XYZ file of C-alpha atoms in Angstrom:
668
model
C -53.257 38.126 30.854
C -52.006 35.859 28.149
C -51.533 32.195 28.621
C -48.128 31.396 30.112
C -46.034 28.965 28.102
C -45.092 25.790 29.928
C -41.428 25.571 30.882
C -39.276 23.017 29.085
C -38.102 20.041 31.103
C -34.570 20.479 32.343
C -31.730 18.012 32.744
C -32.488 15.138 35.037
C -30.925 15.462 38.481
C -29.967 12.506 40.638
C -29.263 14.278 43.915
C -25.913 14.879 45.568
C -23.220 12.611 44.166
C -21.199 10.645 46.654
C -17.626 11.947 46.742
C -16.130 9.427 49.126
C -15.429 5.725 48.937
C -16.263 2.935 51.331
C -12.622 2.677 52.465
C -12.555 6.392 53.327
C -15.729 6.044 55.379
C -14.293 3.123 57.354
C -11.174 5.145 58.248
C -13.359 8.021 59.478
C -15.440 5.695 61.656
C -12.253 4.243 63.133
C -10.989 7.734 64.060
C -14.339 8.589 65.696
C -14.472 5.385 67.752
C -10.900 5.933 69.012
C -11.746 9.516 70.000
C -9.265 11.245 67.711
C -12.031 13.284 66.037
C -15.662 14.121 66.744
C -18.711 13.429 64.567
C -19.434 17.089 63.697
C -15.781 17.828 62.963
C -15.505 14.719 60.744
C -18.664 15.649 58.846
C -17.349 19.182 58.248
C -13.790 18.080 57.371
C -14.633 15.241 54.984
C -17.922 16.682 53.618
C -19.982 13.689 54.768
C -23.527 14.070 56.149
C -23.518 13.665 59.961
C -26.584 11.425 59.806
C -24.670 9.035 57.551
C -21.911 8.797 60.153
C -24.469 8.171 62.916
C -26.205 5.443 60.895
C -22.915 3.702 60.215
C -21.920 3.828 63.871
C -25.270 2.240 64.849
C -25.002 -0.358 62.014
C -28.278 0.809 60.494
C -26.850 0.635 56.927
C -24.479 -2.217 56.136
C -24.515 -1.826 52.343
C -21.820 -0.092 50.285
C -21.808 3.619 49.635
C -24.044 4.763 46.794
C -26.829 3.207 44.803
C -26.391 -0.522 44.030
C -25.216 -1.286 40.483
C -27.232 -3.306 37.964
C -24.509 -5.922 37.632
C -22.615 -7.698 40.364
C -19.019 -6.926 41.151
C -17.892 -10.093 39.381
C -19.806 -9.174 36.196
C -18.455 -5.641 36.097
C -14.949 -6.919 36.723
C -15.405 -9.291 33.788
C -16.500 -6.420 31.534
C -13.406 -4.443 32.498
C -11.034 -7.341 31.840
C -12.589 -8.062 28.466
C -12.379 -4.412 27.398
C -8.683 -4.433 28.273
C -8.205 -7.738 26.441
C -9.696 -6.623 23.138
C -7.760 -3.349 23.267
C -4.526 -5.312 23.752
C -5.445 -7.349 20.677
C -5.601 -4.231 18.529
C -9.427 -4.096 18.291
C -10.546 -1.562 20.943
C -14.254 -0.960 21.377
C -16.261 2.179 22.030
C -18.831 2.772 24.773
C -21.568 2.050 22.247
C -19.951 -1.306 21.403
C -19.791 -2.114 25.117
C -23.479 -1.281 25.548
C -24.380 -3.563 22.613
C -22.326 -6.411 24.076
C -23.991 -5.951 27.488
C -27.421 -6.073 25.820
C -26.468 -9.283 24.030
C -25.268 -10.724 27.334
C -28.578 -9.912 29.053
C -30.601 -11.362 26.158
C -28.546 -14.551 26.215
C -29.151 -14.964 29.951
C -32.921 -14.270 29.535
C -32.569 -11.469 32.046
C -34.688 -8.329 32.014
C -33.487 -5.033 33.505
C -36.303 -2.564 34.091
C -34.125 0.548 33.984
C -32.761 -0.408 30.518
C -35.039 0.188 27.534
C -35.250 -3.162 25.734
C -32.241 -4.347 27.780
C -30.054 -1.696 26.072
C -27.970 0.321 28.594
C -28.049 4.086 28.061
C -25.110 6.391 27.592
C -25.420 7.437 31.238
C -24.704 3.864 32.330
C -21.606 3.841 30.116
C -20.392 7.126 31.596
C -20.965 5.870 35.141
C -19.199 2.604 34.270
C -16.083 4.513 33.225
C -16.187 6.634 36.372
C -16.389 3.524 38.568
C -13.349 2.029 36.845
C -11.419 5.173 35.954
C -8.194 3.687 37.318
C -8.226 0.928 34.645
C -10.252 2.272 31.690
C -10.243 5.579 29.856
C -11.277 6.919 26.459
C -8.418 7.968 24.160
C -8.034 9.034 20.562
C -6.680 6.188 18.451
C -3.956 6.158 15.805
C -4.799 3.892 12.895
C -2.257 1.262 11.881
C -2.495 -0.700 8.651
C -3.181 -4.416 8.657
C 0.210 -5.112 7.092
C 1.981 -3.286 9.919
C -0.171 -5.087 12.480
C 0.978 -8.429 11.021
C 4.550 -7.815 12.235
C 4.955 -10.082 15.258
C 7.570 -11.370 17.657
C 8.739 -14.176 15.358
C 9.504 -11.786 12.478
C 11.506 -9.438 14.710
C 13.420 -12.274 16.417
C 14.334 -13.875 13.079
C 15.602 -10.553 11.752
C 17.860 -9.897 14.742
C 19.172 -13.471 14.682
C 20.588 -12.876 11.177
C 21.417 -9.212 11.725
C 23.601 -9.961 14.733
C 25.924 -12.146 12.663
C 26.226 -9.576 9.866
C 26.926 -6.652 12.220
C 29.500 -8.341 14.430
C 32.758 -6.374 14.614
C 31.455 -3.298 12.744
C 31.921 0.045 14.563
C 29.055 2.483 15.016
C 30.416 5.019 12.504
C 30.321 2.320 9.787
C 26.632 1.401 10.268
C 24.473 3.529 7.937
C 20.727 3.877 7.548
C 19.079 5.516 4.527
C 15.497 6.478 3.792
C 13.686 8.967 1.584
C 10.828 11.167 2.706
C 8.452 13.639 1.096
C 8.118 17.350 1.897
C 4.575 18.525 1.169
C 3.443 22.075 0.573
C 1.122 22.055 3.594
C 1.774 24.751 6.250
C 1.459 24.015 9.951
C -1.955 23.945 11.606
C -2.738 25.479 14.987
C -5.495 26.718 17.241
C -6.666 30.254 16.437
C -9.320 32.536 17.864
C -12.829 32.544 16.350
C -16.302 33.587 17.352
C -17.778 30.914 19.567
C -20.716 30.247 17.234
C -18.445 29.952 14.172
C -19.226 26.588 12.592
C -16.503 26.323 9.921
C -13.209 27.919 11.021
C -11.042 28.665 7.975
C -7.802 30.488 7.289
C -6.962 32.113 3.952
C -3.565 30.796 2.871
C -2.338 29.360 -0.426
C -1.267 25.736 -0.554
C -0.798 23.042 -3.180
C -0.411 19.301 -3.551
C 3.226 19.501 -4.638
C 5.716 17.205 -2.931
C 9.505 16.988 -3.071
C 11.426 13.783 -2.320
C 14.664 13.970 -0.331
C 16.992 11.070 0.478
C 18.630 11.159 3.931
C 21.390 8.948 5.267
C 23.313 8.825 8.545
C 25.320 6.453 10.719
C 24.957 5.199 14.277
C 27.540 7.748 15.469
C 25.225 10.647 14.536
C 26.915 11.738 11.284
C 24.664 12.840 8.407
C 25.342 12.838 4.697
C 24.230 15.963 2.800
C 20.676 15.593 1.458
C 19.965 14.234 -2.013
C 17.056 16.004 -3.766
C 14.768 14.331 -6.326
C 12.624 16.623 -8.499
C 9.868 15.748 -10.934
C 10.923 16.440 -14.507
C 13.214 15.405 -17.327
C 15.690 18.297 -17.189
C 17.822 19.534 -14.302
C 18.511 23.223 -13.691
C 21.239 24.701 -11.524
C 18.951 27.196 -9.779
C 17.069 24.277 -8.187
C 19.905 23.735 -5.678
C 21.404 27.221 -5.677
C 20.508 27.818 -2.005
C 20.722 24.156 -0.906
C 22.921 23.004 2.017
C 26.613 22.453 1.174
C 27.339 19.129 -0.513
C 23.767 18.623 -1.711
C 23.228 16.704 -4.953
C 20.067 16.512 -7.016
C 18.456 14.320 -9.654
C 15.129 14.108 -11.464
C 12.642 11.409 -12.405
C 9.379 11.295 -14.336
C 7.346 10.656 -11.178
C 9.389 12.720 -8.730
C 9.894 9.618 -6.573
C 12.809 7.309 -6.040
C 13.537 5.050 -9.021
C 16.178 2.394 -9.544
C 18.398 4.529 -11.787
C 18.185 7.449 -9.360
C 19.086 5.203 -6.424
C 22.093 3.838 -8.301
C 23.279 7.402 -8.896
C 22.797 8.294 -5.198
C 24.726 5.237 -4.066
C 27.619 5.646 -6.509
C 28.127 9.413 -6.495
C 26.831 10.419 -3.056
C 27.040 7.606 -0.523
C 30.082 5.680 -1.741
C 32.607 8.586 -1.546
C 31.494 9.275 2.041
C 31.534 5.621 3.106
C 34.982 4.915 1.649
C 36.464 7.423 4.087
C 35.616 4.964 6.871
C 38.071 2.137 7.494
C 37.006 -1.481 7.840
C 33.823 -3.281 6.939
C 30.711 -1.159 6.391
C 26.985 -1.911 6.644
C 24.099 -0.050 5.014
C 20.524 -0.683 6.217
C 17.323 0.196 4.370
C 13.849 -1.022 3.506
C 13.252 -3.666 0.843
C 11.781 -1.349 -1.786
C 12.414 -2.778 -5.255
C 13.931 0.499 -6.497
C 16.608 0.215 -3.781
C 17.872 -3.158 -4.983
C 19.730 -3.329 -8.272
C 22.580 -5.420 -9.609
C 24.733 -2.322 -10.128
C 24.422 -1.269 -6.476
C 25.092 -4.791 -5.162
C 28.185 -5.106 -7.350
C 29.540 -1.854 -5.901
C 28.837 -3.169 -2.390
C 30.809 -6.363 -3.038
C 33.715 -4.447 -4.576
C 33.991 -2.052 -1.605
C 33.366 -4.444 1.335
C 29.865 -3.112 2.097
C 27.034 -5.284 3.411
C 23.575 -4.360 2.101
C 20.922 -5.370 4.686
C 17.153 -5.060 4.220
C 14.622 -4.572 7.009
C 11.547 -6.824 7.335
C 8.559 -5.710 5.240
C 6.150 -3.272 6.948
C 8.426 -2.970 10.012
C 10.061 0.396 9.302
C 7.977 2.026 12.060
C 9.886 -0.198 14.507
C 13.331 -0.706 12.919
C 14.048 2.383 10.780
C 16.089 4.858 12.916
C 15.345 7.822 10.647
C 11.602 7.116 10.832
C 11.585 6.469 14.559
C 13.623 9.387 15.887
C 14.425 11.981 13.210
C 11.715 12.607 10.609
C 9.067 13.679 13.128
C 11.008 16.697 14.405
C 12.260 17.433 10.882
C 8.716 17.664 9.491
C 7.623 19.882 12.386
C 10.433 22.322 11.615
C 9.553 22.155 7.915
C 5.933 23.144 8.533
C 7.042 26.070 10.691
C 9.494 27.315 8.044
C 6.904 26.898 5.292
C 4.291 28.822 7.289
C 6.666 31.718 7.811
C 7.542 31.754 4.120
C 3.857 31.771 3.142
C 3.246 34.868 5.277
C 5.692 37.059 3.365
C 3.980 39.667 1.102
C 5.741 38.642 -2.125
C 4.723 34.989 -1.657
C 1.030 35.448 -0.871
C 0.152 35.493 -4.571
C 2.061 32.277 -5.349
C -0.011 29.130 -5.486
C 2.756 26.509 -5.795
C 6.106 26.162 -4.099
C 8.829 26.746 -6.757
C 11.576 24.147 -7.093
C 14.296 26.769 -6.750
C 12.789 28.023 -3.497
C 12.428 24.555 -1.966
C 16.176 24.007 -1.567
C 16.527 27.271 0.389
C 13.622 26.398 2.698
C 15.120 22.944 3.250
C 18.421 24.524 4.278
C 16.597 26.657 6.884
C 14.757 23.589 8.149
C 17.962 21.602 8.632
C 19.620 24.565 10.314
C 16.677 24.902 12.716
C 17.085 21.317 13.973
C 20.860 21.101 13.699
C 21.501 21.017 17.470
C 19.387 17.932 18.170
C 19.697 16.048 14.855
C 22.828 14.077 15.765
C 21.586 12.991 19.198
C 18.179 12.055 17.772
C 19.783 9.770 15.195
C 21.929 8.026 17.817
C 18.873 7.476 20.016
C 17.005 6.187 16.978
C 19.600 3.450 16.435
C 19.386 2.572 20.132
C 15.586 2.435 20.220
C 15.500 0.275 17.073
C 18.002 -2.109 18.689
C 20.406 -1.813 15.741
C 23.391 -0.313 17.539
C 24.033 -1.683 20.077
C 22.136 -4.824 19.087
C 19.200 -5.301 21.461
C 16.224 -7.328 20.271
C 14.330 -6.917 23.567
C 14.212 -3.148 23.050
C 12.066 -3.638 19.949
C 9.961 -6.459 21.388
C 8.885 -4.144 24.207
C 7.419 -1.760 21.615
C 5.232 -4.483 20.098
C 1.577 -4.413 21.184
C 0.231 -7.336 23.161
C -1.636 -8.810 20.198
C 1.687 -9.223 18.351
C 3.255 -11.165 21.242
C 0.699 -13.388 22.960
C -2.432 -13.311 20.841
C -3.077 -17.067 21.016
C -3.091 -17.193 24.818
C -5.412 -14.198 25.131
C -8.075 -15.616 22.833
C -8.954 -18.367 25.283
C -9.793 -15.981 28.128
C -12.309 -13.823 26.272
C -15.974 -14.258 27.140
C -18.562 -15.594 24.722
C -19.970 -12.266 23.576
C -16.569 -10.614 23.312
C -15.261 -13.638 21.420
C -18.130 -13.340 18.942
C -17.212 -9.686 18.432
C -13.579 -10.601 17.824
C -14.433 -13.329 15.335
C -16.272 -10.854 13.114
C -13.777 -8.000 13.429
C -10.316 -9.185 14.339
C -10.072 -12.300 12.179
C -11.361 -10.549 9.064
C -8.837 -7.739 9.580
C -5.623 -9.660 10.155
C -6.173 -12.578 7.785
C -6.100 -10.353 4.702
C -3.213 -11.368 2.457
C -1.632 -8.826 0.153
C -0.800 -10.452 -3.177
C 2.392 -9.228 -4.806
C 3.150 -9.904 -8.447
C 6.850 -10.443 -7.852
C 8.833 -10.737 -4.661
C 12.571 -10.258 -4.518
C 14.540 -13.078 -2.844
C 15.484 -11.036 0.235
C 15.903 -12.319 3.771
C 15.498 -9.508 6.352
C 18.627 -9.037 8.420
C 20.862 -10.868 5.937
C 23.015 -9.132 3.339
C 21.805 -9.249 -0.265
C 23.997 -10.932 -2.905
C 24.288 -10.043 -6.579
C 23.872 -13.648 -7.752
C 20.489 -14.070 -6.076
C 19.053 -10.883 -7.575
C 20.443 -11.611 -11.049
C 19.041 -15.166 -10.961
C 15.675 -13.787 -9.839
C 15.390 -11.406 -12.781
C 16.483 -14.098 -15.253
C 13.922 -16.584 -13.918
C 11.189 -13.941 -13.928
C 11.870 -13.038 -17.556
C 12.008 -16.718 -18.539
C 8.681 -17.352 -16.801
C 7.097 -14.408 -18.605
C 8.305 -15.562 -22.018
C 7.214 -19.166 -21.445
C 3.760 -18.038 -20.334
C 3.281 -15.845 -23.388
C 4.587 -18.551 -25.744
C 2.350 -21.264 -24.312
C -0.697 -19.011 -24.345
C -0.124 -18.142 -28.001
C 0.354 -21.836 -28.828
C -2.952 -22.753 -27.185
C -4.807 -19.917 -28.879
C -3.233 -20.923 -32.207
C -4.340 -24.528 -31.750
C -7.931 -23.581 -30.924
C -8.133 -21.096 -33.807
C -6.836 -23.729 -36.204
C -9.424 -26.170 -34.831
C -12.249 -23.746 -35.548
C -10.911 -23.198 -39.053
C -10.723 -26.946 -39.658
C -14.328 -27.363 -38.471
C -15.538 -24.640 -40.826
C -13.854 -26.244 -43.820
C -15.182 -29.702 -42.957
C -18.724 -28.392 -42.520
C -18.544 -26.696 -45.937
C -17.236 -29.901 -47.536
C -14.062 -28.272 -48.882
C -10.442 -29.188 -48.361
C -8.167 -27.233 -46.105
C -5.603 -25.085 -47.977
C -2.017 -25.949 -47.245
C -1.106 -22.670 -45.510
C -0.189 -23.144 -41.877
C 0.047 -20.755 -38.999
C 2.913 -18.408 -38.501
C 4.788 -20.359 -35.840
C 5.769 -23.963 -35.389
C 4.148 -23.867 -31.928
C 0.735 -23.214 -33.495
C 1.082 -26.350 -35.654
C 1.957 -28.493 -32.655
C -0.893 -27.026 -30.648
C -3.314 -27.749 -33.500
C -2.111 -31.333 -33.806
C -2.308 -31.850 -30.035
C -5.811 -30.366 -29.946
C -7.070 -32.624 -32.719
C -5.473 -35.669 -31.112
C -7.293 -34.831 -27.876
C -10.604 -34.852 -29.738
C -9.751 -38.171 -31.422
C -9.320 -39.777 -27.990
C -12.676 -38.496 -26.759
C -14.578 -40.790 -29.224
C -16.998 -38.111 -30.407
C -19.545 -39.054 -33.123
C -18.644 -38.185 -36.683
C -21.478 -35.662 -36.995
C -20.591 -33.736 -33.839
C -21.095 -29.991 -34.074
C -18.424 -27.361 -33.479
C -19.873 -26.329 -30.098
C -19.880 -29.950 -28.888
C -16.285 -30.442 -29.951
C -15.096 -27.252 -28.277
C -17.046 -28.076 -25.111
C -15.467 -31.512 -25.074
C -12.068 -29.906 -25.468
C -12.609 -27.670 -22.416
C -13.948 -30.535 -20.296
C -11.443 -33.245 -21.179
C -8.320 -31.146 -21.086
C -7.357 -28.469 -18.581
C -4.887 -25.737 -19.316
C -1.971 -27.725 -17.892
C -2.816 -30.803 -19.952
C -2.927 -28.744 -23.129
C 0.479 -27.308 -22.256
C 1.907 -30.812 -22.041
C 0.261 -31.810 -25.336
C 1.844 -28.847 -27.108
C 5.340 -30.082 -26.300
C 4.568 -33.790 -26.895
C 5.366 -35.577 -30.200
C 2.638 -35.642 -32.881
C 0.664 -38.891 -33.063
C -1.500 -39.786 -36.074
C -4.924 -41.089 -35.052
C -7.966 -42.290 -36.968
C -11.449 -40.834 -36.594
C -13.490 -37.928 -37.759
C -10.496 -35.557 -37.285
C -7.344 -36.778 -39.089
C -4.057 -34.851 -39.117
C -1.752 -35.856 -41.945
C 1.918 -35.877 -41.063
C 2.807 -34.748 -44.558
C 0.503 -31.732 -44.256
C 2.000 -30.769 -40.909
C 5.523 -30.955 -42.332
C 4.597 -28.603 -45.169
C 2.919 -26.175 -42.736
C 5.986 -26.065 -40.505
C 8.498 -25.613 -43.298
C 6.444 -23.024 -45.207
C 7.933 -19.492 -44.786
C 5.879 -16.683 -43.303
C 4.489 -14.492 -46.086
C 2.164 -11.514 -46.151
C -1.318 -12.224 -47.412
C -3.929 -9.976 -48.985
C -3.350 -6.578 -50.533
C -1.312 -5.247 -47.605
C 2.215 -6.260 -46.671
C 4.706 -5.527 -43.933
C 6.119 -1.941 -44.012
C 3.155 -0.679 -46.069
C 1.648 2.666 -45.092
C -2.131 2.391 -44.739
C -5.152 4.167 -43.289
C -6.976 2.154 -40.614
C -10.338 2.747 -38.966
C -10.649 2.598 -35.172
C -13.976 3.439 -33.495
C -15.199 5.256 -36.613
C -12.117 7.485 -37.008
C -9.305 7.244 -39.577
C -5.654 6.974 -38.523
C -2.567 6.720 -40.736
C -0.147 3.987 -39.790
C 2.350 1.340 -40.817
C 1.888 -2.426 -41.092
C 4.418 -4.138 -38.811
C 3.246 -7.772 -38.942
C 0.818 -10.098 -40.713
C -0.614 -13.215 -39.099
C -3.190 -15.857 -39.995
C -5.626 -16.547 -37.165
C -7.936 -19.389 -38.074
C -9.196 -18.518 -41.561
C -8.829 -14.771 -41.001
C -5.818 -12.644 -41.939
C -4.952 -9.969 -39.356
C -2.539 -7.071 -39.587
C -0.679 -5.373 -36.747
C -0.567 -1.647 -37.454
C 1.363 1.031 -35.588
C -0.758 4.187 -35.846
C 0.076 7.881 -35.649
C -1.686 10.406 -33.406
C -3.019 13.877 -34.215
C -1.105 16.858 -32.811
C -2.712 20.099 -33.850
C -3.152 19.906 -37.613
C -0.233 17.483 -38.089
C 0.412 13.815 -37.325
C 3.256 12.432 -35.194
C 4.468 9.005 -34.097
C 3.755 8.591 -30.339
C 6.564 8.001 -27.847
C 4.940 4.719 -26.798
C 4.010 2.655 -29.845
C 0.242 2.554 -30.441
C 0.070 -0.871 -32.070
C -2.936 -3.244 -32.229
C -4.229 -5.967 -34.553
C -6.761 -5.079 -37.299
C -8.885 -7.202 -39.601
C -8.603 -6.649 -43.317
C -11.986 -4.948 -43.525
C -10.799 -2.329 -40.983
C -8.050 -1.143 -43.366
C -9.355 1.326 -45.946
C -6.484 1.766 -48.364
C -2.777 1.743 -48.917
C -1.068 5.134 -49.184
C 2.273 6.071 -50.647
C 5.043 7.291 -48.340
C 5.402 10.387 -50.523
C 1.958 11.523 -49.299
C 3.424 11.914 -45.808
C 5.378 15.190 -45.892
C 7.764 15.786 -42.978
C 7.367 19.293 -41.570
C 10.204 19.599 -39.026
C 12.815 17.617 -37.120
C 10.370 16.857 -34.316
C 8.736 14.203 -36.465
C 5.578 16.115 -37.419
C 4.043 14.847 -40.662
C 1.461 16.535 -42.904
C -1.128 14.280 -44.584
C -3.527 15.720 -47.102
C -7.043 16.284 -45.792
C -8.422 15.100 -49.128
C -6.837 11.729 -48.539
C -8.446 11.383 -45.123
C -11.762 12.845 -46.298
C -11.985 10.356 -49.114
C -11.367 7.681 -46.553
C -14.228 8.999 -44.440
C -16.527 8.693 -47.418
C -15.494 5.078 -47.776
C -16.594 4.512 -44.195
């Protein structure tokens, strides 16, 4: 007989698990002592060993039911409370995290547990811990929320409703509108299907694409909807795109396929305004504070027609946007069902993308599928968001605990849990999102035209001032380097100043700064420039640019007469190339025809700004966005005559002789 293979070890067994609690056992013993039930009958009825009942009656075992736990009741209760605390703060932990915290707690207390390997509880301890406290703790799948949304707290919501209540007073429900756009993706619905049990990668053959269509929806607190407004990606609009759309639907197009400011102005003026003017009295429109939703044209129309434009707090649309809260979820579910049915038809199986003309028909079926519940869902959405009727407490109840009483909770967390929170929670919620520009909008308060117009004017003024000052500083430093080069060579500076008056002032201010620093007469260029960076910050140099010119003595002398000539001298083109000349420039080893648009002196170097053409097939065309950069003189090969550029058609295509470009390549 062959040697028998040893059997593999099976799963560890821990005996019969206790299925009754200590309270249940005490009630059974009370019934037995009063004579209402016998020992054998109790053991059979409650599935408790008869010997256990006998031992309890004779007080042979006074301990609790089951094996004693590693930690005391107070310690386990503390673990439970801390798990609940961190979950309320928005940073829930897993069983593995809990085991690591327990290990850290044991190591801190210098306590060794023999049944834990290296004081690390096993997964079986974690499972038993959850079973012991199943009434308070349970494992659930989480839904991720962004840090910006988590930053919305009780103060932000209360401040919004404080201003919103004054704006909404006396306005009926049918005059309170909410608008929001949403995207319809070409992704059919997913569901559970039947597969072989050992199938590792369940897949379903069905075409899909990444196309998305934007639709603007709007409705009031009385449950009335405006017809949808479709936004397609493209420059042209075709009638077959909305041939099968719901009645009253309008469409527009944009380069990105998303909502843009011009598209929103068109929606407000041609779609929303005719519907809103049918309502008598004051009207209110509520939406998010997206920059494309706020324009001077729209605000002027609001003021002319007695409409209040109110913006919601940033990142709070999941709490205060009625369409998001109560309508879009069911709408998207119906859309996925309709799209799945459309994808199953034989004539569609070969199509990869969803055509624009077909989308409007599928949208009409989707709206018809949810027509019975759409109105009631919108009304409930306004109620849940506390917008109509106004109820701030309704929204505050939806806030998680960490957004209401985070400061008071932090003090009750234990040492190890607090350490965990310091590394996770604080790093998550203290992240600040930097925005380049922020519109002057107060959530809950209507937006005025004057504030937005003043904002754009100030922003443009700030941009222009920043560019002007930067160019003045660069002009001053370039002139300084040129002056140093001429002084080191022992030659006099030619009387040709920079292009702008600001460059002259910056140069004078820069030289005056060096005069005050008392540098030696034989100081090198690097020492002077280093001294300039150390002694004067950017702000100081800005002030010097706008200050009057002062003549100082020292190794750097600025003559007032020279400065006057440099300022009054007109801007002229230098070198062999002038403004409006057609030339061939070299960029990264390749030749491009172009046109000189500006000439500027930077230090002792003449630079030319050239707008270049791009190759399209075998012809050259001017690009839609000007391709213009600065070139040195040695990067320009030659000047060409305009007659060498033969126009081919009305689209702007130009033919340039290959011999002309080839000869240029030889020059390279």
